[in-house]
PDB file of C-alpha atoms in Angstrom:
ATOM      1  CA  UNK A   1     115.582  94.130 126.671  1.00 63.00           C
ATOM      2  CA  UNK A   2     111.889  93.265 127.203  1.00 83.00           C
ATOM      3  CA  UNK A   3     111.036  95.931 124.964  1.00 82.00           C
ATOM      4  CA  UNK A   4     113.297  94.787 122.357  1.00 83.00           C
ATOM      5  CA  UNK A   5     111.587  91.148 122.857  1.00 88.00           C
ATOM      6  CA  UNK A   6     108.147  92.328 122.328  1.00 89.00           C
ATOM      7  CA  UNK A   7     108.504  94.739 119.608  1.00 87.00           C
ATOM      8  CA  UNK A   8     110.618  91.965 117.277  1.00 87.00           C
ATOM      9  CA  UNK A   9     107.351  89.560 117.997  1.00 90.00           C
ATOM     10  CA  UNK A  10     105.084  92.417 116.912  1.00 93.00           C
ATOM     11  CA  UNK A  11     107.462  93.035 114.188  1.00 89.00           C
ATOM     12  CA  UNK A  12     107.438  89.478 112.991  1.00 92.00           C
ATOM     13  CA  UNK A  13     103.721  88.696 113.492  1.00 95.00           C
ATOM     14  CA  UNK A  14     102.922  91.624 111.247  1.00 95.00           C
ATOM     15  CA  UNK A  15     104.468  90.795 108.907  1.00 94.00           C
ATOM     16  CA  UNK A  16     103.918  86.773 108.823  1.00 95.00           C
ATOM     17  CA  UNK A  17     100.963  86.063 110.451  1.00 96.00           C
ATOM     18  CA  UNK A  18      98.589  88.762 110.170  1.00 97.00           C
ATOM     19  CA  UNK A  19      98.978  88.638 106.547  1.00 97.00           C
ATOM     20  CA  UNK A  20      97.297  84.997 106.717  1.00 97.00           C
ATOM     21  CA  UNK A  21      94.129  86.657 108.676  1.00 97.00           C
ATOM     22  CA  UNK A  22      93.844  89.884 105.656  1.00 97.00           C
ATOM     23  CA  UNK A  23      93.576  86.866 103.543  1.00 98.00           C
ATOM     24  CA  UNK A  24      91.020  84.538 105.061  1.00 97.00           C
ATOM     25  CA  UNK A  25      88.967  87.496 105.855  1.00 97.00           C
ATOM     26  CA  UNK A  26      89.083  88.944 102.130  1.00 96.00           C
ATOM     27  CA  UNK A  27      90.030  86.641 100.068  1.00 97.00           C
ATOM     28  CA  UNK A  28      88.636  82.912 101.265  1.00 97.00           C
ATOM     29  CA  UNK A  29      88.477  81.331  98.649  1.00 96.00           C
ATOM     30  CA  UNK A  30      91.663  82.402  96.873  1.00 96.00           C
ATOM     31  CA  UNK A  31      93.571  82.942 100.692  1.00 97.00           C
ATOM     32  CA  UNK A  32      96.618  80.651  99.731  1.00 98.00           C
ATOM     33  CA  UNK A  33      96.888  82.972  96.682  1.00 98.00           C
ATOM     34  CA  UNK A  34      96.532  86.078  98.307  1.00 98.00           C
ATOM     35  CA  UNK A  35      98.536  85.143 101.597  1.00 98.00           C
ATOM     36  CA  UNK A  36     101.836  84.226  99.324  1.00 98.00           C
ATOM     37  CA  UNK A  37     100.991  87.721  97.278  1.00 98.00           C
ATOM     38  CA  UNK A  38     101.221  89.520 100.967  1.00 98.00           C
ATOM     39  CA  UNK A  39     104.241  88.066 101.792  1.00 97.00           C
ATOM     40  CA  UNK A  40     106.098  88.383  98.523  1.00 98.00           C
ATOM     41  CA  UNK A  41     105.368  91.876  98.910  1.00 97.00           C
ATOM     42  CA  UNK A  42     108.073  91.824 101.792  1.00 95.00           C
ATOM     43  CA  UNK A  43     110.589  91.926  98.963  1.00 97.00           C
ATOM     44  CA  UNK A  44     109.919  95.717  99.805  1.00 97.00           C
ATOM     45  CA  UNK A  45     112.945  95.453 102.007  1.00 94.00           C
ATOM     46  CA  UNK A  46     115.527  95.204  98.908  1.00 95.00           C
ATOM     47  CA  UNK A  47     116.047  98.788  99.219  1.00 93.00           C
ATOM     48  CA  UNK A  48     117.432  98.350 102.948  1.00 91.00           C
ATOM     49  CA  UNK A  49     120.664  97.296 100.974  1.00 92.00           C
ATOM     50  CA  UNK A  50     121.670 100.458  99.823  1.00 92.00           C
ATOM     51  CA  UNK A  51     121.583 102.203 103.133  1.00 90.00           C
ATOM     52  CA  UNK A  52     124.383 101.942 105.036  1.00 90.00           C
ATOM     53  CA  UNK A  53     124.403 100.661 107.559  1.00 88.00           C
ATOM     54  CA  UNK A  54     122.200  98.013 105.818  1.00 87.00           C
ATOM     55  CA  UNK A  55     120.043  97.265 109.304  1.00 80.00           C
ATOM     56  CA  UNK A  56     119.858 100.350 112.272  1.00 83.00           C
ATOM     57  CA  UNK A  57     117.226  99.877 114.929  1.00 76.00           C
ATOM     58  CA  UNK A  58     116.753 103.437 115.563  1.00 81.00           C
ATOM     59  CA  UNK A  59     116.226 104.414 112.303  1.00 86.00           C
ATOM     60  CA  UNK A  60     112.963 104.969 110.889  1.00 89.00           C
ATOM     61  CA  UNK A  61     111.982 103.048 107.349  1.00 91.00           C
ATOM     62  CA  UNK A  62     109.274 104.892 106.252  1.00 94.00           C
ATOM     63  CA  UNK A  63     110.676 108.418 104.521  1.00 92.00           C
ATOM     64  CA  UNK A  64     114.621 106.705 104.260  1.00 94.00           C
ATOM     65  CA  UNK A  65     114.663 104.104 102.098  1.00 95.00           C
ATOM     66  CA  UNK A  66     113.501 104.529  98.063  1.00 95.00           C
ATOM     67  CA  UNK A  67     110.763 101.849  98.695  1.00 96.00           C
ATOM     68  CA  UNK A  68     109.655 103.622 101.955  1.00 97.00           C
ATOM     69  CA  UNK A  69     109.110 106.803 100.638  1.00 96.00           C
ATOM     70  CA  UNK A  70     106.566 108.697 100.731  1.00 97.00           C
ATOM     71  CA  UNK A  71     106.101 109.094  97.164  1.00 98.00           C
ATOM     72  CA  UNK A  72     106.266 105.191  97.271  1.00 98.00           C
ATOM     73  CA  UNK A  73     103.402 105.151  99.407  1.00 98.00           C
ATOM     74  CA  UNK A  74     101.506 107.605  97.593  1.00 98.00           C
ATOM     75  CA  UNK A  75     101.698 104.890  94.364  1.00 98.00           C
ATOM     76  CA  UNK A  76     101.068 101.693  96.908  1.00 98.00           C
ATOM     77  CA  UNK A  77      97.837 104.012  97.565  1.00 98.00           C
ATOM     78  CA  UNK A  78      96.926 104.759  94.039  1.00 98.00           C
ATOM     79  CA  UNK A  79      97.311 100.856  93.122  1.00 98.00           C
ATOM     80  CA  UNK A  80      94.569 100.228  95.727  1.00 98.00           C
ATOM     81  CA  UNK A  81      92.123 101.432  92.875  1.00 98.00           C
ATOM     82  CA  UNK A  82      92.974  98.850  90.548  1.00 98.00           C
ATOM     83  CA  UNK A  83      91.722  95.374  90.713  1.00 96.00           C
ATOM     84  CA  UNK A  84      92.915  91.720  91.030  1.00 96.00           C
ATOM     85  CA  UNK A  85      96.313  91.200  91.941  1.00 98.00           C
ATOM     86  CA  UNK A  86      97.872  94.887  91.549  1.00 98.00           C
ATOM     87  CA  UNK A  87      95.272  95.999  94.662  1.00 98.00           C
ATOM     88  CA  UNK A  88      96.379  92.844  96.419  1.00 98.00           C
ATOM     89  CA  UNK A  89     100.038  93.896  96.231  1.00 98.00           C
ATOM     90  CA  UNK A  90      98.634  97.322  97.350  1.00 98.00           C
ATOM     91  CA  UNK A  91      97.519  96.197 100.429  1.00 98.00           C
ATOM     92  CA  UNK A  92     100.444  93.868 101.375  1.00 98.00           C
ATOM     93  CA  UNK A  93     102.524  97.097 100.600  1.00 98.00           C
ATOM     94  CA  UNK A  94     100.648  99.402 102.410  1.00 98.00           C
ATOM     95  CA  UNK A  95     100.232  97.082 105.596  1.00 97.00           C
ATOM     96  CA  UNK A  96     103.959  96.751 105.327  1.00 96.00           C
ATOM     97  CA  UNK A  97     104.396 100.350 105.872  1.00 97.00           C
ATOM     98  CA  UNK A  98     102.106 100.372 108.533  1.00 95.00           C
ATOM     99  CA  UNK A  99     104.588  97.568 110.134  1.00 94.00           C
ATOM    100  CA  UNK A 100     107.514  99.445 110.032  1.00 92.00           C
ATOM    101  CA  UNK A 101     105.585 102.937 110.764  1.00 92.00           C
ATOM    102  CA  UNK A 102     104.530 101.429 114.207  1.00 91.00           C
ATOM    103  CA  UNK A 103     108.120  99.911 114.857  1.00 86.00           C
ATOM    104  CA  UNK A 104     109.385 102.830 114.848  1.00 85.00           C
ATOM    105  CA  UNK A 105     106.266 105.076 116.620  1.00 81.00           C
ATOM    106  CA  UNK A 106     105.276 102.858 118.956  1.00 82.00           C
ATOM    107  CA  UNK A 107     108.489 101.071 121.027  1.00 80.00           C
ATOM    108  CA  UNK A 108     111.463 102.521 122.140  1.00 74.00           C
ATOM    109  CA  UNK A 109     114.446 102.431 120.136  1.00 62.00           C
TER     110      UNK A 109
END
């Protein structure tokens, strides 16, 4: 249960909160912007309904899901070589990935 506890909170802050400090850090002036980019880029997470059963703790995201693919990720990488927005929504992608990568990884399940 403690487990559980702490890897939701990890979970949760990495993909609310840190989001705010990737912003401040790299994009100050704009970090408003930016931060609502990141978290609009959670919409990542449409492709959980199609899998059935839509939510399973102790299975893995990254390599199941269409979004989570790794051909996905592959693109999310490529789009870090653009500018403006499009590398923006890179990052928030890719950092998303490396949410659910260390869910997985990283607690028990």
């Amino acid at each position: 249960m403690d487990c559980f506890f702490w890897k939701t909170c990890t979970h949760y802050f990495l993909h609310l909160i840190f989001p705010v400090c990737i912003a401040l850090v790299f994009y100050r002036e704009n970090w408003k912007k930016v931060y609502c980019i990141l978290l609009a880029t959670m919409l990542v997470d449409l492709d959980h309904l199609f899998a059935n059963p839509v939510f399973d703790p102790s299975r893995n995201s990254i390599g199941f899901h269409i979004l989570h693919s790794y051909y996905a990720i592959a693109v999310y990488f490529l789009m870090l070589f653009f500018k403006g927005n499009i590398r923006i929504i890179a990052i928030g992608l890719l950092f998303h990935m490396l949410t659910d990568f260390q869910d997985y990884y990283f607690w028990c399940h």
